[in-house]
Amino acid sequence: MATPLQTLTTPRRNKLLAFLDNDDFARLEPSLQHVPLDFQQQLYDYRQSVSHVYFPLSGVVAAMRTLSDGETAQVASVGNEGVVGYGALIDAPVASGRAIVQLPGEALRVETAAIQSYALEHPRFRAVTMHYGHILISHLMQSVVCHQFHSARQRYALWLLQTHDRAHRDTFRLTQEIVAQSLGVRRATVSDIARDVQQTGAIEYRRGVITVRDRAALMAQACECYDSMQEEYARLLNVPDSGA
Ligand SMILES: [Zn+2]
C-alpha cells in the first residue's frame, strides 16, 4: 500500500533524486508514490512493459536473466544509488530483465508516462539519468572482469559490502539461494564461504540472517572492484549544476 509522501522524513534518500534542487523535486513530488518493496516481489518480468519506474530508498532489487534451460542468474542490482526501470527513462519501456526484490525496503514509484514527460521538461534530471546510464554500463564492464579474475570469496565480500550499503542496517536476511544466484555459484560453495568469512569476525551468519560485525575486515576480503565501482559512481555522477 502506498504511504503519503509527507510521512517520509527523507524522501530524497535516493541518490539520484537528491541531485534535484528543491524546485525541481517539488514539481516531481505530486507524481511520486511511497511504496514498500516486499521480499521477492516481482516488479517486472523480462520483456514486459514497464508501467512504473522505482527509485529505491532502501533495499535491493535484482535484475535476473533466464536461459532457455531454466538456468537463472543475476545480471545487475539496484539500491538507493539508482533507479529500477532505467530503460523507461530513455524511451525504452520494456524490461531487459526480471526485476525481483532481493532485500526488502521502500521506494518512490512514478508512472512511466509521468517520468518521461518530467524528463523532457527538466534537463538536469535528464542529465542525471544519462550519467547514471553510463555508470550502469561501467559497472557491468567491471562485473565481467570481476567474474573472470576474482575468487568467489572476494566476490561474496564485495556483494555483501554493496548490500550493506543499500540496506542501511547491519543485519539483514539473505537466503543462500539468493546469494548463490547473485554470485553464480552453488549453494554449497556459499555455505563454505560464509563459514570462512564468519571465522574472520567480519560477519555473523545464522539461519539466513547476516550481521556485518566488522566492515573493515569485510573490505579487506573483497576484491578491488568495490572501490573501483564506488569511485566510478562518484566520478560519473558528477553532474554540473547547469544541467544538460
Ligand atoms: Zn572483483
PDB file of C-alpha atoms and ligand atoms in Angstrom:
ATOM      1  CA  MET A   1       0.000   0.000   0.000  1.00  0.00           C
ATOM      2  CA  ALA A   2       1.290   3.466  -0.827  1.00  0.00           C
ATOM      3  CA  THR A   3       2.164   5.819   2.038  1.00  0.00           C
ATOM      4  CA  PRO A   4       1.627   9.600   1.747  1.00  0.00           C
ATOM      5  CA  LEU A   5       4.928  11.315   0.960  1.00  0.00           C
ATOM      6  CA  GLN A   6       4.591  13.811   3.762  1.00  0.00           C
ATOM      7  CA  THR A   7       5.057  10.991   6.291  1.00  0.00           C
ATOM      8  CA  LEU A   8       8.561  10.381   4.948  1.00  0.00           C
ATOM      9  CA  THR A   9      11.358  12.046   6.792  1.00  0.00           C
ATOM     10  CA  THR A  10      13.912  11.727   3.995  1.00  0.00           C
ATOM     11  CA  PRO A  11      12.128  11.233   0.650  1.00  0.00           C
ATOM     12  CA  ARG A  12      15.347  12.110  -1.175  1.00  0.00           C
ATOM     13  CA  ARG A  13      17.385   9.299   0.343  1.00  0.00           C
ATOM     14  CA  ASN A  14      17.549   8.076  -3.244  1.00  0.00           C
ATOM     15  CA  LYS A  15      20.854   9.475  -4.509  1.00  0.00           C
ATOM     16  CA  LEU A  16      19.565  10.310  -7.998  1.00  0.00           C
ATOM     17  CA  LEU A  17      16.606  12.285  -6.648  1.00  0.00           C
ATOM     18  CA  ALA A  18      18.983  14.020  -4.255  1.00  0.00           C
ATOM     19  CA  PHE A  19      20.579  15.687  -7.298  1.00  0.00           C
ATOM     20  CA  LEU A  20      17.398  17.645  -7.986  1.00  0.00           C
ATOM     21  CA  ASP A  21      17.133  21.088  -6.486  1.00  0.00           C
ATOM     22  CA  ASN A  22      14.121  21.868  -4.294  1.00  0.00           C
ATOM     23  CA  ASP A  23      12.068  23.420  -7.095  1.00  0.00           C
ATOM     24  CA  ASP A  24      12.614  20.515  -9.488  1.00  0.00           C
ATOM     25  CA  PHE A  25      11.863  17.993  -6.761  1.00  0.00           C
ATOM     26  CA  ALA A  26       8.676  19.846  -5.806  1.00  0.00           C
ATOM     27  CA  ARG A  27       7.442  19.508  -9.408  1.00  0.00           C
ATOM     28  CA  LEU A  28       8.066  15.753  -9.366  1.00  0.00           C
ATOM     29  CA  GLU A  29       6.713  15.149  -5.880  1.00  0.00           C
ATOM     30  CA  PRO A  30       2.969  15.004  -6.768  1.00  0.00           C
ATOM     31  CA  SER A  31       3.700  12.097  -9.140  1.00  0.00           C
ATOM     32  CA  LEU A  32       5.661  10.060  -6.570  1.00  0.00           C
ATOM     33  CA  GLN A  33       4.125   7.284  -4.514  1.00  0.00           C
ATOM     34  CA  HIS A  34       5.910   5.861  -1.474  1.00  0.00           C
ATOM     35  CA  VAL A  35       5.631   2.062  -1.696  1.00  0.00           C
ATOM     36  CA  PRO A  36       7.148  -0.893   0.134  1.00  0.00           C
ATOM     37  CA  LEU A  37       9.492  -3.271  -1.665  1.00  0.00           C
ATOM     38  CA  ASP A  38       8.430  -6.669  -0.336  1.00  0.00           C
ATOM     39  CA  PHE A  39      10.745  -9.659  -0.255  1.00  0.00           C
ATOM     40  CA  GLN A  40      10.696 -11.450  -3.619  1.00  0.00           C
ATOM     41  CA  GLN A  41       8.128  -9.072  -5.080  1.00  0.00           C
ATOM     42  CA  GLN A  42       8.383  -9.061  -8.861  1.00  0.00           C
ATOM     43  CA  LEU A  43       8.350  -5.521 -10.242  1.00  0.00           C
ATOM     44  CA  TYR A  44       8.555  -6.617 -13.894  1.00  0.00           C
ATOM     45  CA  ASP A  45       9.130  -9.710 -15.931  1.00  0.00           C
ATOM     46  CA  TYR A  46      11.622  -9.908 -18.780  1.00  0.00           C
ATOM     47  CA  ARG A  47      10.378  -8.039 -21.886  1.00  0.00           C
ATOM     48  CA  GLN A  48       7.300  -6.853 -20.007  1.00  0.00           C
ATOM     49  CA  SER A  49       6.149  -3.299 -20.446  1.00  0.00           C
ATOM     50  CA  VAL A  50       7.448  -1.068 -17.622  1.00  0.00           C
ATOM     51  CA  SER A  51       4.421   0.750 -16.191  1.00  0.00           C
ATOM     52  CA  HIS A  52       6.301   2.357 -13.270  1.00  0.00           C
ATOM     53  CA  VAL A  53       9.848   3.418 -12.513  1.00  0.00           C
ATOM     54  CA  TYR A  54      11.126   2.867  -8.956  1.00  0.00           C
ATOM     55  CA  PHE A  55      13.625   4.993  -7.036  1.00  0.00           C
ATOM     56  CA  PRO A  56      14.634   2.777  -4.078  1.00  0.00           C
ATOM     57  CA  LEU A  57      15.178   4.451  -0.710  1.00  0.00           C
ATOM     58  CA  SER A  58      16.388   1.213   0.857  1.00  0.00           C
ATOM     59  CA  GLY A  59      16.549  -2.474  -0.082  1.00  0.00           C
ATOM     60  CA  VAL A  60      17.884  -4.178  -3.196  1.00  0.00           C
ATOM     61  CA  VAL A  61      16.170  -5.041  -6.484  1.00  0.00           C
ATOM     62  CA  ALA A  62      17.961  -7.602  -8.661  1.00  0.00           C
ATOM     63  CA  ALA A  63      17.701  -7.940 -12.433  1.00  0.00           C
ATOM     64  CA  MET A  64      17.640 -11.618 -13.395  1.00  0.00           C
ATOM     65  CA  ARG A  65      18.031 -13.281 -16.783  1.00  0.00           C
ATOM     66  CA  THR A  66      16.988 -16.865 -17.517  1.00  0.00           C
ATOM     67  CA  LEU A  67      18.334 -19.174 -20.219  1.00  0.00           C
ATOM     68  CA  SER A  68      16.139 -21.496 -22.288  1.00  0.00           C
ATOM     69  CA  ASP A  69      17.005 -24.440 -19.986  1.00  0.00           C
ATOM     70  CA  GLY A  70      15.742 -22.516 -16.945  1.00  0.00           C
ATOM     71  CA  GLU A  71      19.146 -21.553 -15.523  1.00  0.00           C
ATOM     72  CA  THR A  72      18.805 -18.127 -13.905  1.00  0.00           C
ATOM     73  CA  ALA A  73      21.446 -15.628 -12.863  1.00  0.00           C
ATOM     74  CA  GLN A  74      21.557 -12.115 -11.506  1.00  0.00           C
ATOM     75  CA  VAL A  75      22.989  -9.655 -14.007  1.00  0.00           C
ATOM     76  CA  ALA A  76      22.656  -6.407 -12.070  1.00  0.00           C
ATOM     77  CA  SER A  77      21.211  -4.980  -8.878  1.00  0.00           C
ATOM     78  CA  VAL A  78      19.937  -1.589  -7.806  1.00  0.00           C
ATOM     79  CA  GLY A  79      19.625   0.122  -4.438  1.00  0.00           C
ATOM     80  CA  ASN A  80      19.175   3.723  -3.343  1.00  0.00           C
ATOM     81  CA  GLU A  81      22.047   4.783  -5.616  1.00  0.00           C
ATOM     82  CA  GLY A  82      19.942   4.138  -8.728  1.00  0.00           C
ATOM     83  CA  VAL A  83      16.628   3.564 -10.422  1.00  0.00           C
ATOM     84  CA  VAL A  84      14.718   0.427 -11.402  1.00  0.00           C
ATOM     85  CA  GLY A  85      13.279   0.652 -14.895  1.00  0.00           C
ATOM     86  CA  TYR A  86      16.104   2.734 -16.341  1.00  0.00           C
ATOM     87  CA  GLY A  87      15.117   1.848 -19.922  1.00  0.00           C
ATOM     88  CA  ALA A  88      11.819   3.689 -19.493  1.00  0.00           C
ATOM     89  CA  LEU A  89      13.773   6.889 -18.826  1.00  0.00           C
ATOM     90  CA  ILE A  90      15.474   6.637 -22.210  1.00  0.00           C
ATOM     91  CA  ASP A  91      12.271   5.815 -24.055  1.00  0.00           C
ATOM     92  CA  ALA A  92      12.727   2.017 -23.996  1.00  0.00           C
ATOM     93  CA  PRO A  93       9.952   0.985 -21.595  1.00  0.00           C
ATOM     94  CA  VAL A  94      10.392  -2.787 -21.959  1.00  0.00           C
ATOM     95  CA  ALA A  95      12.156  -4.656 -19.144  1.00  0.00           C
ATOM     96  CA  SER A  96      15.570  -6.045 -20.069  1.00  0.00           C
ATOM     97  CA  GLY A  97      15.470  -8.485 -17.140  1.00  0.00           C
ATOM     98  CA  ARG A  98      13.120  -9.816 -14.476  1.00  0.00           C
ATOM     99  CA  ALA A  99      13.206  -7.361 -11.563  1.00  0.00           C
ATOM    100  CA  ILE A 100      12.857  -9.056  -8.172  1.00  0.00           C
ATOM    101  CA  VAL A 101      13.145  -7.577  -4.688  1.00  0.00           C
ATOM    102  CA  GLN A 102      16.079  -9.334  -3.061  1.00  0.00           C
ATOM    103  CA  LEU A 103      16.238  -7.304   0.121  1.00  0.00           C
ATOM    104  CA  PRO A 104      13.022  -5.636   1.346  1.00  0.00           C
ATOM    105  CA  GLY A 105      12.885  -1.884   1.674  1.00  0.00           C
ATOM    106  CA  GLU A 106      10.944   1.029   0.316  1.00  0.00           C
ATOM    107  CA  ALA A 107      10.856   3.074  -2.863  1.00  0.00           C
ATOM    108  CA  LEU A 108       9.348   6.096  -4.545  1.00  0.00           C
ATOM    109  CA  ARG A 109       7.374   4.954  -7.579  1.00  0.00           C
ATOM    110  CA  VAL A 110       6.254   7.033 -10.551  1.00  0.00           C
ATOM    111  CA  GLU A 111       4.282   6.144 -13.664  1.00  0.00           C
ATOM    112  CA  THR A 112       6.431   5.758 -16.764  1.00  0.00           C
ATOM    113  CA  ALA A 113       4.479   8.325 -18.794  1.00  0.00           C
ATOM    114  CA  ALA A 114       4.784  10.886 -15.967  1.00  0.00           C
ATOM    115  CA  ILE A 115       8.556  10.472 -15.537  1.00  0.00           C
ATOM    116  CA  GLN A 116       9.099  10.617 -19.289  1.00  0.00           C
ATOM    117  CA  SER A 117       7.307  13.938 -19.626  1.00  0.00           C
ATOM    118  CA  TYR A 118       9.081  15.223 -16.496  1.00  0.00           C
ATOM    119  CA  ALA A 119      12.446  14.293 -18.044  1.00  0.00           C
ATOM    120  CA  LEU A 120      11.577  16.209 -21.221  1.00  0.00           C
ATOM    121  CA  GLU A 121      10.921  19.360 -19.219  1.00  0.00           C
ATOM    122  CA  HIS A 122      13.796  19.063 -16.743  1.00  0.00           C
ATOM    123  CA  PRO A 123      17.264  18.969 -18.322  1.00  0.00           C
ATOM    124  CA  ARG A 124      19.037  18.460 -15.009  1.00  0.00           C
ATOM    125  CA  PHE A 125      17.078  15.291 -14.319  1.00  0.00           C
ATOM    126  CA  ARG A 126      17.770  14.149 -17.885  1.00  0.00           C
ATOM    127  CA  ALA A 127      21.491  14.766 -17.343  1.00  0.00           C
ATOM    128  CA  VAL A 128      21.454  12.796 -14.072  1.00  0.00           C
ATOM    129  CA  THR A 129      19.785   9.814 -15.763  1.00  0.00           C
ATOM    130  CA  MET A 130      22.239   9.924 -18.699  1.00  0.00           C
ATOM    131  CA  HIS A 131      25.171   9.888 -16.301  1.00  0.00           C
ATOM    132  CA  TYR A 132      23.565   7.033 -14.377  1.00  0.00           C
ATOM    133  CA  GLY A 133      23.247   5.051 -17.622  1.00  0.00           C
ATOM    134  CA  HIS A 134      26.967   5.471 -18.124  1.00  0.00           C
ATOM    135  CA  ILE A 135      27.530   4.151 -14.593  1.00  0.00           C
ATOM    136  CA  LEU A 136      25.369   1.095 -15.307  1.00  0.00           C
ATOM    137  CA  ILE A 137      27.487   0.241 -18.350  1.00  0.00           C
ATOM    138  CA  SER A 138      30.716   0.830 -16.453  1.00  0.00           C
ATOM    139  CA  HIS A 139      29.583  -1.409 -13.563  1.00  0.00           C
ATOM    140  CA  LEU A 140      28.541  -4.166 -15.959  1.00  0.00           C
ATOM    141  CA  MET A 141      32.013  -3.991 -17.543  1.00  0.00           C
ATOM    142  CA  GLN A 142      33.625  -4.225 -14.108  1.00  0.00           C
ATOM    143  CA  SER A 143      31.408  -7.230 -13.290  1.00  0.00           C
ATOM    144  CA  VAL A 144      32.625  -9.073 -16.367  1.00  0.00           C
ATOM    145  CA  VAL A 145      36.276  -8.706 -15.410  1.00  0.00           C
ATOM    146  CA  CYS A 146      35.429  -9.452 -11.751  1.00  0.00           C
ATOM    147  CA  HIS A 147      33.739 -12.760 -12.661  1.00  0.00           C
ATOM    148  CA  GLN A 148      36.708 -13.709 -14.794  1.00  0.00           C
ATOM    149  CA  PHE A 149      39.552 -12.969 -12.388  1.00  0.00           C
ATOM    150  CA  HIS A 150      38.318 -12.697  -8.805  1.00  0.00           C
ATOM    151  CA  SER A 151      37.529 -15.585  -6.464  1.00  0.00           C
ATOM    152  CA  ALA A 152      34.029 -16.445  -5.274  1.00  0.00           C
ATOM    153  CA  ARG A 153      35.074 -15.422  -1.763  1.00  0.00           C
ATOM    154  CA  GLN A 154      36.253 -11.984  -2.934  1.00  0.00           C
ATOM    155  CA  ARG A 155      33.014 -11.523  -4.868  1.00  0.00           C
ATOM    156  CA  TYR A 156      30.986 -12.661  -1.832  1.00  0.00           C
ATOM    157  CA  ALA A 157      32.670  -9.949   0.282  1.00  0.00           C
ATOM    158  CA  LEU A 158      32.109  -7.366  -2.481  1.00  0.00           C
ATOM    159  CA  TRP A 159      28.458  -8.307  -2.808  1.00  0.00           C
ATOM    160  CA  LEU A 160      27.908  -8.149   0.977  1.00  0.00           C
ATOM    161  CA  LEU A 161      29.503  -4.688   1.144  1.00  0.00           C
ATOM    162  CA  GLN A 162      27.202  -3.403  -1.589  1.00  0.00           C
ATOM    163  CA  THR A 163      24.181  -4.999   0.111  1.00  0.00           C
ATOM    164  CA  HIS A 164      25.243  -3.459   3.432  1.00  0.00           C
ATOM    165  CA  ASP A 165      25.425  -0.020   1.767  1.00  0.00           C
ATOM    166  CA  ARG A 166      21.932  -0.392   0.371  1.00  0.00           C
ATOM    167  CA  ALA A 167      20.307  -1.954   3.447  1.00  0.00           C
ATOM    168  CA  HIS A 168      21.118   0.956   5.790  1.00  0.00           C
ATOM    169  CA  ARG A 169      21.359  -1.533   8.632  1.00  0.00           C
ATOM    170  CA  ASP A 170      23.886  -4.113   9.836  1.00  0.00           C
ATOM    171  CA  THR A 171      21.565  -7.126   9.967  1.00  0.00           C
ATOM    172  CA  PHE A 172      19.610  -8.454   7.006  1.00  0.00           C
ATOM    173  CA  ARG A 173      18.001 -11.694   5.866  1.00  0.00           C
ATOM    174  CA  LEU A 174      19.555 -13.375   2.830  1.00  0.00           C
ATOM    175  CA  THR A 175      18.908 -16.940   1.777  1.00  0.00           C
ATOM    176  CA  GLN A 176      21.804 -18.956   0.415  1.00  0.00           C
ATOM    177  CA  GLU A 177      19.830 -19.404  -2.783  1.00  0.00           C
ATOM    178  CA  ILE A 178      19.768 -15.642  -3.354  1.00  0.00           C
ATOM    179  CA  VAL A 179      23.498 -15.340  -2.660  1.00  0.00           C
ATOM    180  CA  ALA A 180      24.244 -18.318  -4.942  1.00  0.00           C
ATOM    181  CA  GLN A 181      22.211 -16.811  -7.800  1.00  0.00           C
ATOM    182  CA  SER A 182      23.833 -13.434  -7.293  1.00  0.00           C
ATOM    183  CA  LEU A 183      27.353 -14.838  -7.416  1.00  0.00           C
ATOM    184  CA  GLY A 184      26.731 -17.592  -9.961  1.00  0.00           C
ATOM    185  CA  VAL A 185      27.999 -20.348  -7.637  1.00  0.00           C
ATOM    186  CA  ARG A 186      26.489 -23.438  -5.981  1.00  0.00           C
ATOM    187  CA  ARG A 187      24.709 -23.139  -2.619  1.00  0.00           C
ATOM    188  CA  ALA A 188      27.267 -25.462  -1.018  1.00  0.00           C
ATOM    189  CA  THR A 189      30.007 -23.044  -2.083  1.00  0.00           C
ATOM    190  CA  VAL A 190      28.123 -20.132  -0.487  1.00  0.00           C
ATOM    191  CA  SER A 191      27.855 -22.111   2.727  1.00  0.00           C
ATOM    192  CA  ASP A 192      31.615 -22.795   2.783  1.00  0.00           C
ATOM    193  CA  ILE A 193      32.473 -19.162   2.030  1.00  0.00           C
ATOM    194  CA  ALA A 194      30.051 -17.805   4.660  1.00  0.00           C
ATOM    195  CA  ARG A 195      31.655 -20.054   7.277  1.00  0.00           C
ATOM    196  CA  ASP A 196      35.183 -18.948   6.320  1.00  0.00           C
ATOM    197  CA  VAL A 197      34.299 -15.247   6.299  1.00  0.00           C
ATOM    198  CA  GLN A 198      32.497 -15.632   9.628  1.00  0.00           C
ATOM    199  CA  GLN A 199      35.656 -17.080  11.144  1.00  0.00           C
ATOM    200  CA  THR A 200      37.480 -13.826  10.372  1.00  0.00           C
ATOM    201  CA  GLY A 201      34.978 -11.932  12.553  1.00  0.00           C
ATOM    202  CA  ALA A 202      33.729  -9.817   9.622  1.00  0.00           C
ATOM    203  CA  ILE A 203      30.188 -11.218   9.701  1.00  0.00           C
ATOM    204  CA  GLU A 204      27.891 -13.420  11.715  1.00  0.00           C
ATOM    205  CA  TYR A 205      25.695 -15.798   9.764  1.00  0.00           C
ATOM    206  CA  ARG A 206      22.814 -17.550  11.477  1.00  0.00           C
ATOM    207  CA  ARG A 207      19.799 -19.208   9.864  1.00  0.00           C
ATOM    208  CA  GLY A 208      19.745 -16.992   6.815  1.00  0.00           C
ATOM    209  CA  VAL A 209      20.382 -13.809   8.787  1.00  0.00           C
ATOM    210  CA  ILE A 210      23.652 -11.988   8.174  1.00  0.00           C
ATOM    211  CA  THR A 211      25.077  -9.358  10.512  1.00  0.00           C
ATOM    212  CA  VAL A 212      28.037  -7.264   9.419  1.00  0.00           C
ATOM    213  CA  ARG A 213      30.240  -7.133  12.532  1.00  0.00           C
ATOM    214  CA  ASP A 214      33.450  -5.658  11.169  1.00  0.00           C
ATOM    215  CA  ARG A 215      33.107  -3.763   7.907  1.00  0.00           C
ATOM    216  CA  ALA A 216      36.848  -3.052   7.652  1.00  0.00           C
ATOM    217  CA  ALA A 217      37.561  -6.791   7.896  1.00  0.00           C
ATOM    218  CA  LEU A 218      34.971  -7.438   5.186  1.00  0.00           C
ATOM    219  CA  MET A 219      36.550  -4.788   2.942  1.00  0.00           C
ATOM    220  CA  ALA A 220      39.930  -6.434   3.397  1.00  0.00           C
ATOM    221  CA  GLN A 221      38.477  -9.645   1.919  1.00  0.00           C
ATOM    222  CA  ALA A 222      36.737  -8.040  -1.065  1.00  0.00           C
ATOM    223  CA  CYS A 223      38.319  -7.535  -4.461  1.00  0.00           C
ATOM    224  CA  GLU A 224      39.339  -4.111  -5.750  1.00  0.00           C
ATOM    225  CA  CYS A 225      36.045  -3.894  -7.649  1.00  0.00           C
ATOM    226  CA  TYR A 226      34.251  -2.422  -4.622  1.00  0.00           C
ATOM    227  CA  ASP A 227      36.489   0.661  -4.526  1.00  0.00           C
ATOM    228  CA  SER A 228      36.558   0.850  -8.289  1.00  0.00           C
ATOM    229  CA  MET A 229      32.743   0.873  -8.564  1.00  0.00           C
ATOM    230  CA  GLN A 230      32.418   3.444  -5.769  1.00  0.00           C
ATOM    231  CA  GLU A 231      34.944   5.729  -7.480  1.00  0.00           C
ATOM    232  CA  GLU A 232      33.233   5.342 -10.843  1.00  0.00           C
ATOM    233  CA  TYR A 233      29.886   6.254  -9.321  1.00  0.00           C
ATOM    234  CA  ALA A 234      31.264   9.422  -7.715  1.00  0.00           C
ATOM    235  CA  ARG A 235      33.199  10.386 -10.857  1.00  0.00           C
ATOM    236  CA  LEU A 236      30.479   9.723 -13.428  1.00  0.00           C
ATOM    237  CA  LEU A 237      27.597  11.159 -11.430  1.00  0.00           C
ATOM    238  CA  ASN A 238      29.363  14.484 -11.087  1.00  0.00           C
ATOM    239  CA  VAL A 239      26.569  16.355 -12.864  1.00  0.00           C
ATOM    240  CA  PRO A 240      27.259  20.066 -13.441  1.00  0.00           C
ATOM    241  CA  ASP A 241      24.766  22.475 -11.840  1.00  0.00           C
ATOM    242  CA  SER A 242      23.861  23.918 -15.224  1.00  0.00           C
ATOM    243  CA  GLY A 243      22.271  20.600 -16.238  1.00  0.00           C
ATOM    244  CA  ALA A 244      22.293  19.233 -19.786  1.00  0.00           C
TER     245      ALA A 244
HETATM  246 ZN    ZN B   1      36.092  -8.136  -8.391  1.00  0.00          ZN
END
